[in-house]
Coordinates of C-alpha atoms and ligand atoms in Angstrom, one line a residue:
M1 CA 0.0 0.0 0.1
D2 CA 1.4 3.4 -0.9
R3 CA -1.3 5.4 0.4
T4 CA -1.4 6.7 4.1
I5 CA -3.6 4.5 6.1
R6 CA -6.1 6.1 8.4
I7 CA -6.2 4.7 11.9
G8 CA -9.1 4.7 14.4
A9 CA -8.2 4.1 18.0
L10 CA -10.3 2.9 21.1
I11 CA -8.8 3.3 24.5
S12 CA -10.0 3.2 28.0
G13 CA -7.2 4.6 30.0
T14 CA -3.7 6.0 29.8
G15 CA -3.2 5.5 26.2
T16 CA 0.6 4.6 26.0
N17 CA 0.3 2.3 23.1
L18 CA -1.6 5.0 21.4
Q19 CA 1.1 7.3 22.0
A20 CA 3.7 4.7 20.6
I21 CA 1.5 4.5 17.3
I22 CA 1.2 8.2 17.1
D23 CA 4.8 8.7 17.5
S24 CA 5.6 6.1 14.8
C25 CA 3.2 8.0 12.3
E26 CA 4.7 11.3 13.2
S27 CA 8.3 9.8 12.5
G28 CA 7.2 8.3 9.2
E29 CA 7.9 4.8 10.4
I30 CA 4.3 4.0 9.9
N31 CA 2.7 5.6 6.8
G32 CA -0.5 6.3 8.7
K33 CA -2.5 8.9 10.6
I34 CA -4.8 8.8 13.5
V35 CA -8.2 9.9 12.5
F36 CA -10.3 9.4 15.6
I37 CA -9.9 8.2 19.3
G38 CA -12.8 6.7 20.9
S39 CA -13.4 5.5 24.6
D40 CA -15.8 4.0 27.0
N41 CA -14.4 6.0 29.6
S42 CA -14.7 10.1 29.6
N43 CA -11.9 10.2 32.2
A44 CA -9.4 8.3 29.9
H45 CA -6.1 10.3 30.0
G46 CA -5.3 9.1 26.4
L47 CA -8.2 11.3 25.1
N48 CA -6.2 14.5 26.1
K49 CA -3.7 13.6 23.6
G50 CA -6.4 13.5 20.9
T51 CA -7.3 17.0 21.8
L52 CA -4.0 18.2 22.0
L53 CA -3.2 17.1 18.7
G54 CA -6.5 18.2 17.0
I55 CA -7.6 14.5 16.4
P56 CA -11.3 14.0 16.9
T57 CA -12.5 12.2 20.0
F58 CA -15.7 10.8 21.5
V59 CA -17.0 8.8 24.4
V60 CA -19.5 6.0 24.4
N61 CA -20.9 5.6 28.2
Y62 CA -21.4 1.6 28.2
G63 CA -21.6 1.9 32.0
S64 CA -24.9 3.9 32.0
I65 CA -26.4 1.5 29.3
I66 CA -25.5 -1.5 31.5
R67 CA -26.9 0.2 34.6
N68 CA -30.2 1.0 32.8
F69 CA -30.7 -2.5 31.3
K70 CA -30.1 -4.1 35.0
K71 CA -32.7 -1.6 36.3
E72 CA -35.4 -1.7 33.5
P73 CA -34.3 -4.0 30.6
A74 CA -37.4 -2.8 28.5
T75 CA -36.0 0.8 28.3
V76 CA -32.9 -0.2 26.5
A77 CA -33.7 -0.7 23.0
P78 CA -31.3 -2.7 20.6
P79 CA -30.5 -1.3 17.3
D80 CA -32.8 -1.9 14.4
D81 CA -30.4 -4.1 12.6
F82 CA -29.8 -6.4 15.6
D83 CA -30.3 -10.1 15.5
L84 CA -30.1 -11.6 18.8
N85 CA -30.0 -15.3 17.8
D86 CA -27.4 -14.6 15.1
L87 CA -25.1 -12.9 17.6
I88 CA -25.6 -15.4 20.4
S89 CA -24.8 -18.3 17.8
K90 CA -21.5 -16.4 16.6
Q91 CA -20.0 -15.3 19.9
T92 CA -17.5 -17.3 21.8
L93 CA -17.0 -15.3 24.7
F94 CA -19.2 -17.4 26.6
N95 CA -19.1 -21.2 26.7
A96 CA -22.2 -23.4 26.1
D97 CA -23.0 -23.8 29.9
A98 CA -23.2 -20.1 30.6
E99 CA -26.6 -18.8 31.8
I100 CA -28.6 -17.9 28.7
E101 CA -30.0 -14.6 30.5
T102 CA -26.2 -13.5 31.2
V103 CA -25.4 -14.1 27.5
K104 CA -28.3 -12.2 26.2
A105 CA -27.8 -9.3 28.6
F106 CA -24.4 -8.9 27.5
I107 CA -25.1 -9.2 23.8
I108 CA -28.0 -6.4 24.1
T109 CA -26.0 -4.0 26.2
R110 CA -23.1 -4.3 24.2
A111 CA -24.7 -4.0 20.9
V112 CA -26.5 -0.8 22.0
A113 CA -23.2 0.6 23.1
E114 CA -21.4 -0.4 19.9
A115 CA -24.2 1.0 17.7
K116 CA -23.4 4.2 19.3
L117 CA -19.7 3.7 18.6
I118 CA -20.2 2.9 14.9
D119 CA -22.5 6.1 14.6
E120 CA -19.7 8.1 16.0
M121 CA -17.0 6.3 13.8
R122 CA -19.1 6.7 10.8
H123 CA -17.8 10.3 10.4
Y124 CA -14.2 9.3 10.1
P125 CA -13.5 6.7 7.4
F126 CA -10.4 4.1 8.6
D127 CA -8.7 1.3 7.2
L128 CA -7.5 0.0 10.4
L129 CA -9.1 0.1 14.0
V130 CA -6.7 -0.4 17.0
L131 CA -7.8 -1.4 20.3
A132 CA -5.1 0.3 22.6
G133 CA -5.8 -0.6 26.2
Y134 CA -9.7 -0.8 25.4
M135 CA -11.1 -2.9 28.2
R136 CA -14.3 -3.8 26.5
N137 CA -14.9 -7.0 24.7
L138 CA -16.4 -6.2 21.2
S139 CA -19.5 -8.5 20.1
P140 CA -20.1 -9.9 16.6
Y141 CA -22.4 -6.9 16.2
F142 CA -19.6 -4.4 15.9
I143 CA -16.9 -6.7 14.7
D144 CA -19.0 -7.9 11.6
R145 CA -19.7 -4.2 10.9
V146 CA -16.1 -3.2 10.8
N147 CA -14.8 -6.3 9.2
T148 CA -17.2 -6.1 6.2
D149 CA -15.3 -8.6 4.3
P150 CA -14.7 -11.5 6.7
D151 CA -11.4 -12.6 4.9
I152 CA -9.8 -8.8 5.7
P153 CA -9.6 -8.5 9.3
R154 CA -9.0 -5.0 10.4
I155 CA -9.5 -4.7 13.9
M156 CA -6.0 -5.1 16.0
N157 CA -5.7 -5.7 19.8
I158 CA -2.7 -5.6 22.0
H159 CA -2.8 -8.3 25.0
P160 CA -0.2 -8.2 28.0
A161 CA 0.6 -11.8 27.8
L162 CA 1.9 -14.4 25.3
L163 CA -1.4 -15.7 23.9
P164 CA -3.0 -18.1 23.9
A165 CA -1.8 -18.2 27.7
F166 CA -3.7 -15.8 30.1
P167 CA -6.4 -14.1 27.9
G168 CA -8.7 -11.8 29.9
I169 CA -8.1 -8.5 31.9
D170 CA -4.9 -9.2 33.9
G171 CA -2.3 -10.7 31.6
Y172 CA 0.8 -9.6 33.6
G173 CA -0.8 -10.4 36.8
D174 CA -1.8 -13.9 35.6
T175 CA 1.7 -14.5 34.2
F176 CA 3.3 -13.5 37.4
R177 CA 1.2 -15.5 39.8
Y178 CA 1.5 -18.6 37.6
G179 CA 5.2 -18.5 38.2
C180 CA 6.1 -18.2 34.5
K181 CA 9.8 -17.6 33.8
I182 CA 9.0 -15.9 30.6
G183 CA 6.3 -13.5 29.9
G184 CA 5.3 -11.3 27.0
C185 CA 2.8 -9.5 24.8
T186 CA 0.8 -10.3 21.9
V187 CA -0.7 -8.3 18.9
H188 CA -3.6 -10.0 17.1
F189 CA -6.5 -9.5 15.0
V190 CA -10.0 -9.6 16.9
D191 CA -12.2 -12.4 16.2
Y192 CA -15.6 -13.5 18.3
G193 CA -13.6 -14.7 21.1
E194 CA -11.6 -13.3 24.3
D195 CA -8.1 -12.6 22.8
S196 CA -8.4 -15.4 20.6
G197 CA -7.8 -14.0 17.0
P198 CA -4.9 -14.8 14.6
I199 CA -1.6 -13.6 16.1
I200 CA 0.3 -10.9 14.3
G201 CA 3.4 -10.6 16.5
Q202 CA 4.7 -11.5 19.9
K203 CA 7.8 -10.3 22.2
A204 CA 8.9 -11.8 25.3
Y205 CA 10.8 -10.8 28.5
E206 CA 12.5 -13.0 31.2
I207 CA 11.1 -13.0 34.7
L208 CA 13.8 -13.2 37.3
E209 CA 13.6 -14.1 40.9
D210 CA 13.5 -10.5 42.3
D211 CA 10.7 -9.6 39.7
T212 CA 7.3 -8.3 41.0
I213 CA 4.2 -7.8 39.0
D214 CA 5.0 -4.2 38.8
S215 CA 8.5 -4.6 37.4
I216 CA 7.2 -7.3 34.7
R217 CA 4.5 -4.8 33.8
A218 CA 7.1 -2.2 33.2
K219 CA 9.3 -4.8 31.1
G220 CA 6.2 -5.8 29.1
L221 CA 4.9 -2.3 28.5
K222 CA 8.3 -1.3 27.0
L223 CA 8.0 -4.3 24.6
E224 CA 4.4 -3.4 23.8
W225 CA 5.4 0.2 22.7
A226 CA 7.8 -1.3 20.2
L227 CA 5.5 -4.4 19.2
Y228 CA 2.2 -2.5 18.5
P229 CA 3.8 0.0 16.2
E230 CA 5.8 -2.7 14.1
C231 CA 2.5 -4.7 13.6
V232 CA 0.7 -1.6 12.5
K233 CA 3.5 -0.9 10.1
L234 CA 3.1 -4.3 8.7
F235 CA -0.7 -3.7 8.0
A236 CA 0.1 -0.4 6.4
E237 CA 2.5 -2.0 4.1
G238 CA -0.1 -4.7 3.1
R239 CA 1.9 -7.5 4.5
L240 CA -0.5 -9.2 6.5
N241 CA -2.4 -12.0 5.1
T242 CA -4.7 -14.3 6.9
V243 CA -4.9 -17.9 5.8
R244 CA -7.1 -20.8 6.9
R245 CA -4.9 -23.8 7.9
S246 CA -6.2 -27.5 8.5
Y247 CA -4.3 -30.0 10.6
E248 CA -4.7 -33.8 11.0
L249 CA -4.4 -34.4 14.9
K250 CA -2.9 -37.7 16.4
D251 CA -6.2 -39.0 17.6
G252 CA -7.6 -38.6 14.0
G253 CA -9.3 -35.6 14.5
K254 CA -9.0 -32.4 12.4
M255 CA -8.3 -29.0 13.7
Q256 CA -8.7 -25.6 11.5
K257 CA -7.2 -22.4 12.5
T258 CA -7.0 -19.0 10.8
V259 CA -3.4 -17.6 11.1
V260 CA -1.4 -14.6 9.9
K261 CA 1.0 -14.9 7.2
I262 CA 3.5 -12.1 7.0
I263 CA 4.4 -11.6 3.3
Q264 CA 7.7 -10.0 2.3
S265 CA 6.0 -7.5 0.0
P266 CA 2.2 -7.4 -1.0
K267 CA 3.1 -9.0 -4.4
D268 CA 4.0 -12.3 -2.8
Ligands
GRF1 C1 -1.4 -2.4 28.3 O1 -0.9 -3.3 29.1 C2 -2.4 -3.1 27.3 O2 -1.8 -4.2 26.7 C3 -3.6 -3.3 28.1 O3 -3.8 -2.1 28.9 C4 -2.5 -1.7 29.2 C5 -2.5 -0.2 29.2 O4 -2.3 0.3 27.9 N1 -4.7 -3.9 27.6 P1 -2.3 1.8 27.7 O5 -1.2 2.3 28.4 O6 -3.6 2.5 27.9 O7 -2.0 1.9 26.1

């Protein structure tokens, strides 16, 4: 890709990963520019970066939607193009024995919030959406509307652990408490599960005897700030392909997995 890619960002907090991506765009390392910063948290420090740099920002208050639904579900109307059964059948955030009412409440409230996100994002066309410390799981409602071509994923996330180990909200804590000798971070495309999408890149650090959760978080974050811009750059260069692979397992079973293939140049 020769053109400058338009990058949208969703954040919930400090936005240090967003800053690393902004810096790489400004230095010319990534041929891209940030076209909006959205958040689920009006106090997200990272929103100030947008304001300072003249990047449009917006906030969708998930909390009030979830509270209203708990108080009076009938007052929370799902979007017009909402298909509960389709979304329930696609999502893999909950497993088969989860309470159906819990799954329904999750899908409805997320779709309401995500429809608002989409309404905001509509004003700022983008090529890639980066989740940079965005602490909300996205439902298939949102993912399908961003990934209009299912073969061309365009939502990226950074996770503070070496996936598939330790998905969820506390990757560094989980890595440390488990007693791992190596930890790391992962950038992946987002799919319908929790931190389960095709892996684009990973970096690892060593965990030593005198490390603490705080010291490994510091090591990990430093790697995150290098890894995320590298992966966004690969996207901007058109070098990320996803391929469906099939494997025969020893027990005679079959496994299929969509994986990322990094190509040398877009013509490969
Ligand atoms: C990072 O560890 C990121 O991986 C996680 O949230 C943390 C904070 O990120 N999901 P940031 O400083 O807001 O970019």
